[in-house]
XYZ file of C-alpha atoms in Angstrom:
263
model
C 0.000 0.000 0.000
C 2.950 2.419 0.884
C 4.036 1.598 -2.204
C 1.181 2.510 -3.835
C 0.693 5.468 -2.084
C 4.473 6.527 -3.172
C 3.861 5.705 -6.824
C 0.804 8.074 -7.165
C 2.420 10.826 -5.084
C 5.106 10.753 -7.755
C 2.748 10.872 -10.598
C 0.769 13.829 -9.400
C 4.392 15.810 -9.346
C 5.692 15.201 -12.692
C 5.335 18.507 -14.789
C 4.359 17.415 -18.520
C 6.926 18.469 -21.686
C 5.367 21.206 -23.507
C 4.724 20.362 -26.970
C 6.777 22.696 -29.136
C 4.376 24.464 -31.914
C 5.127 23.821 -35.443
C 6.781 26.067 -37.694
C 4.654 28.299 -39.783
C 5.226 27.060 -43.449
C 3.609 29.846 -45.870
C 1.381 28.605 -48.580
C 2.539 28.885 -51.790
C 0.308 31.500 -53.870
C -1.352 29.054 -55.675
C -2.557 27.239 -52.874
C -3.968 29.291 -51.268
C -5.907 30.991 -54.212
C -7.416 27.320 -54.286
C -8.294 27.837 -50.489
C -9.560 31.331 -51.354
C -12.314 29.678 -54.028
C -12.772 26.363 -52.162
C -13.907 28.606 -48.936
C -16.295 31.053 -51.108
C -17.356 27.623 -53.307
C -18.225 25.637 -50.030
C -20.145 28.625 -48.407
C -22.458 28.564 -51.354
C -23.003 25.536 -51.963
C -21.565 21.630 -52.573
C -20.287 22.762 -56.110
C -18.542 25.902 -56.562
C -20.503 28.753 -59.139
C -19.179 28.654 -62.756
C -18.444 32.715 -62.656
C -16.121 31.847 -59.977
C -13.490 29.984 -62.465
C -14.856 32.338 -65.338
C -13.399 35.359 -63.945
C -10.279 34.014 -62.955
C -9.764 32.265 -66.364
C -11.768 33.749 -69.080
C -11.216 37.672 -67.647
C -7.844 37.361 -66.005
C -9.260 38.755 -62.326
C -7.236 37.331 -59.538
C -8.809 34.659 -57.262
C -9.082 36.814 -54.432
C -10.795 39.427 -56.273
C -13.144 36.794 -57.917
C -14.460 35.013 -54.683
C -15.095 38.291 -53.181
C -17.362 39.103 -56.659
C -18.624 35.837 -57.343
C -21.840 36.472 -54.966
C -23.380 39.279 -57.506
C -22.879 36.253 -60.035
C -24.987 33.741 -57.945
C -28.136 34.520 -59.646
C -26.524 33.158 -63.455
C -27.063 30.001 -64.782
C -24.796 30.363 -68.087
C -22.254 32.681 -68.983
C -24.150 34.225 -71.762
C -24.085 38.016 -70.549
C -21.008 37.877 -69.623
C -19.758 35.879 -72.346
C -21.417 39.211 -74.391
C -20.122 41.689 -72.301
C -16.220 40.709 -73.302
C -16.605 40.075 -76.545
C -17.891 43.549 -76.985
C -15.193 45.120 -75.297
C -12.839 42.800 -77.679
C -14.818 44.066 -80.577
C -14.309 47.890 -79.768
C -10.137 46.950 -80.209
C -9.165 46.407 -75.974
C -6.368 44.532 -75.799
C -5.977 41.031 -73.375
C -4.212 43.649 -70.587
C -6.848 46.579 -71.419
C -9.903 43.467 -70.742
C -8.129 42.340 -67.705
C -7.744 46.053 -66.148
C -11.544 46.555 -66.851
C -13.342 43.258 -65.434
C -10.965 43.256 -62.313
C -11.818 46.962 -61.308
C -15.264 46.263 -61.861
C -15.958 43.023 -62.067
C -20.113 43.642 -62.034
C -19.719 45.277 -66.004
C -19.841 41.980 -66.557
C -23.668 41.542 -65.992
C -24.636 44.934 -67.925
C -26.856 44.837 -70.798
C -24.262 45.692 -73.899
C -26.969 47.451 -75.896
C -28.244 49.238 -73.324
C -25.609 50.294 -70.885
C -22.165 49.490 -72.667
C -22.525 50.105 -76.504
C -23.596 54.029 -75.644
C -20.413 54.932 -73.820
C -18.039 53.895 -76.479
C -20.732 55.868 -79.086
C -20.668 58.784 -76.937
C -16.682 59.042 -76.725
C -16.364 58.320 -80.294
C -19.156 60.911 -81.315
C -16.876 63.764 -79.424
C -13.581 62.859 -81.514
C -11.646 59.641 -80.271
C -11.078 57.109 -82.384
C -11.677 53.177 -81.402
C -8.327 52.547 -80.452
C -8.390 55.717 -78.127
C -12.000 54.930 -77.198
C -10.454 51.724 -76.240
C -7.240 52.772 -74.171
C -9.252 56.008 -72.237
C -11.700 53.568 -70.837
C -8.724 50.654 -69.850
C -6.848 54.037 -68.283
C -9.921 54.990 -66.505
C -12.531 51.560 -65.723
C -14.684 53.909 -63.722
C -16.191 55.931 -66.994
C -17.941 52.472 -67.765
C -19.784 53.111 -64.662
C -21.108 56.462 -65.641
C -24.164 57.799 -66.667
C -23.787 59.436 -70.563
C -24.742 62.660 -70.594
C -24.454 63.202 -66.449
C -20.744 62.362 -65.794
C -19.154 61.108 -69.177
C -19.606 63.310 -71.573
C -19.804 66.634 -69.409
C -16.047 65.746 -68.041
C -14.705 64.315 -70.911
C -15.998 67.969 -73.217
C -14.409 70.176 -70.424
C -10.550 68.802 -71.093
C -10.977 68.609 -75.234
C -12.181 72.283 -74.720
C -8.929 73.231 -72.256
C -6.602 71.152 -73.969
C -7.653 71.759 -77.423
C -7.076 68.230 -79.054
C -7.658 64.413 -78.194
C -3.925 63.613 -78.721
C -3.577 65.583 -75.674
C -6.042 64.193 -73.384
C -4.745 61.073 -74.507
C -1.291 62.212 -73.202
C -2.362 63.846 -69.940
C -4.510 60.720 -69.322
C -1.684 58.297 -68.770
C -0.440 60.311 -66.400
C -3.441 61.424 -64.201
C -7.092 60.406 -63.304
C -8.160 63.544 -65.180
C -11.902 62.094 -65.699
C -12.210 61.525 -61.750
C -13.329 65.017 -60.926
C -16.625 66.371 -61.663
C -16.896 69.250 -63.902
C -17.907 71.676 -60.925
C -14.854 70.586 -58.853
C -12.614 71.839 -61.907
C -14.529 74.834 -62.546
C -13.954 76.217 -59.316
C -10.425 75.851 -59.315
C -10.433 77.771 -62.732
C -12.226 80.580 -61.049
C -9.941 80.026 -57.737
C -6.988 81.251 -60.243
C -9.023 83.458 -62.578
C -9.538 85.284 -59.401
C -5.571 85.531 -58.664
C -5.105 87.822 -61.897
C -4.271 84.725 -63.970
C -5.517 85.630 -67.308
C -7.219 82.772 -69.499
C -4.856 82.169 -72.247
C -2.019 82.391 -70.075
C -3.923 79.580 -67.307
C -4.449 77.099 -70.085
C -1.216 77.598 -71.380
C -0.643 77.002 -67.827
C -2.601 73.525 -67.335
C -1.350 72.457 -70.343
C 1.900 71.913 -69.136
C 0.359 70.780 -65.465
C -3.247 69.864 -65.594
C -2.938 68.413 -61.926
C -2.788 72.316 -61.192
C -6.547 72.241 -61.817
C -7.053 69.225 -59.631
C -6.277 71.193 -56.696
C -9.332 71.940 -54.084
C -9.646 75.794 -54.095
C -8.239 75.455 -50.721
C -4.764 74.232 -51.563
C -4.802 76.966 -54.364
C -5.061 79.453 -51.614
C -2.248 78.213 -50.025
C -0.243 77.515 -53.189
C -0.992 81.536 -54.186
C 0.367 83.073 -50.723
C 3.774 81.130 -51.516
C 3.925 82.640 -54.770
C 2.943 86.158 -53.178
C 5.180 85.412 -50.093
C 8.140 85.109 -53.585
C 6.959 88.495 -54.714
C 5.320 87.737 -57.772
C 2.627 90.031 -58.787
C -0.416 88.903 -59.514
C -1.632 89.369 -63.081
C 1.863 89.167 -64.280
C 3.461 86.303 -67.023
C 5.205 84.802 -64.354
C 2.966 84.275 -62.115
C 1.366 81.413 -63.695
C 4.543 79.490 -64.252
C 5.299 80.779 -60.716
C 2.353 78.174 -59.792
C 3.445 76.061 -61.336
C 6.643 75.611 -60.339
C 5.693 75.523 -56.365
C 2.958 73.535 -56.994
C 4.894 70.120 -56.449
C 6.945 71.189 -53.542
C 5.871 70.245 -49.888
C 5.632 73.264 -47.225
C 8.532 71.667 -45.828
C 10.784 72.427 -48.946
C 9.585 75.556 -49.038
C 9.932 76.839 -46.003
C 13.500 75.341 -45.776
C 13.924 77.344 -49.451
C 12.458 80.804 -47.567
C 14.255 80.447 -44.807
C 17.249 83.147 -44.449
């Protein structure tokens, strides 16, 4: 019984090994797009959606961008809209790349009526000068036009820069560099007036945003505080140089400058 008693005792006092945790082993990209589809798949249902696979293969979107838009899909039972939708955009001259930029910023163009909603964007950009192949590269530059309403946002912004910049070979070229199209035509308008109102006559400002049309993308706001540098230089207003004056502060930070005013 002592015995017993003695074995027990020295049971109860033995402190168990902790088991060490295993190493963290990443998963390699493709697996764990698989995961990605097989967890949005098995929340659905036994069999995964077709649209799933569709926009990952046929459109190029990545997986993780897919699963997250497959749910707006869930209602199709063939790919025929969709299956539309991108040969249109092949038809009106978008390249592999251009397609791929498109469906994976909005991923939902793919259930729009072509007829109704598509076809009348590309006619409406074409009717104001581009050709197809510009057509083609303004909208891969910019997906969110194809979201637009015609005459309310598309045309309205897109008329306001042919007008300032005077040709479609240079919206073209300005467009590759900035989101021109993402501000309304009010937003720009205002900043116009912000620097009509600094003495900056007309043909000299769009002389001006032709060289810098992100000078125009400024809130009136930041105008304000980009005309007291140029005052604080001693530029007059309503003088040549104090457009280029703008824009040659406009891309320095207030830390620059005030390290450049310093004495």
């Amino acid at each position: 019984m002592a015995l017993r008693r003695l074995a027990r005792h020295a049971l109860h006092r033995v402190v168990p090994v902790p088991t060490p945790p295993l190493p963290l082993v990443p998963f390699p990209p493709e697996l764990r797009s698989h995961i990605l589809l097989h967890r949005f798949s098995t929340s659905l249902s036994d069999q995964p959606h077709f649209m799933v696979d569709y926009l990952v293969s046929t459109s190029g979107v990545p997986p993780a961008k897919a699963a997250k838009a497959a749910p707006r899909f869930a209602h199709l039972r063939s790919p025929d809209r969709p299956d539309a939708a991108l040969a249109f955009l092949r038809s009106q001259g978008l390249t592999r790349a251009q397609v791929r930029a498109v469906v994976t910023f909005h991923p939902t163009l793919l259930l729009s009526d072509v007829d109704a909603t598509i076809a009348p964007k590309f006619r409406a950009v074409r009717s104001v000068g581009l050709t197809h192949a510009e057509a083609a590269r303004l909208f891969a530059l910019y997906p969110p036009a194809l979201t637009w309403g015609v005459h309310t946002n598309l045309l309205s912004r897109l008329l306001f820069w042919l007008d300032l910049l005077g040709s479609t070979r240079l919206l073209m070229k300005c467009l590759t560099k900035k989101w021109l199209l993402k501000y309304s035509v009010e937003w720009l308008k205002d900043s116009m007036s912000t620097l009509h109102g600094y003495g900056v006559p007309e043909a000299l400002l769009v002389a001006t945003v032709w060289q810098r049309p992100a000078l125009i993308l400024r809130s009136p706001a930041r105008l304000r505080v980009l005309a007291a540098r140029v005052d604080a230089c001693g530029v007059p207003r309503g003088s040549w140089m104090y457009a280029w004056a703008l824009l040659a502060l406009h891309c320095v930070s207030d830390a620059e400058f005030r390290a450049k005013m310093a004495p």
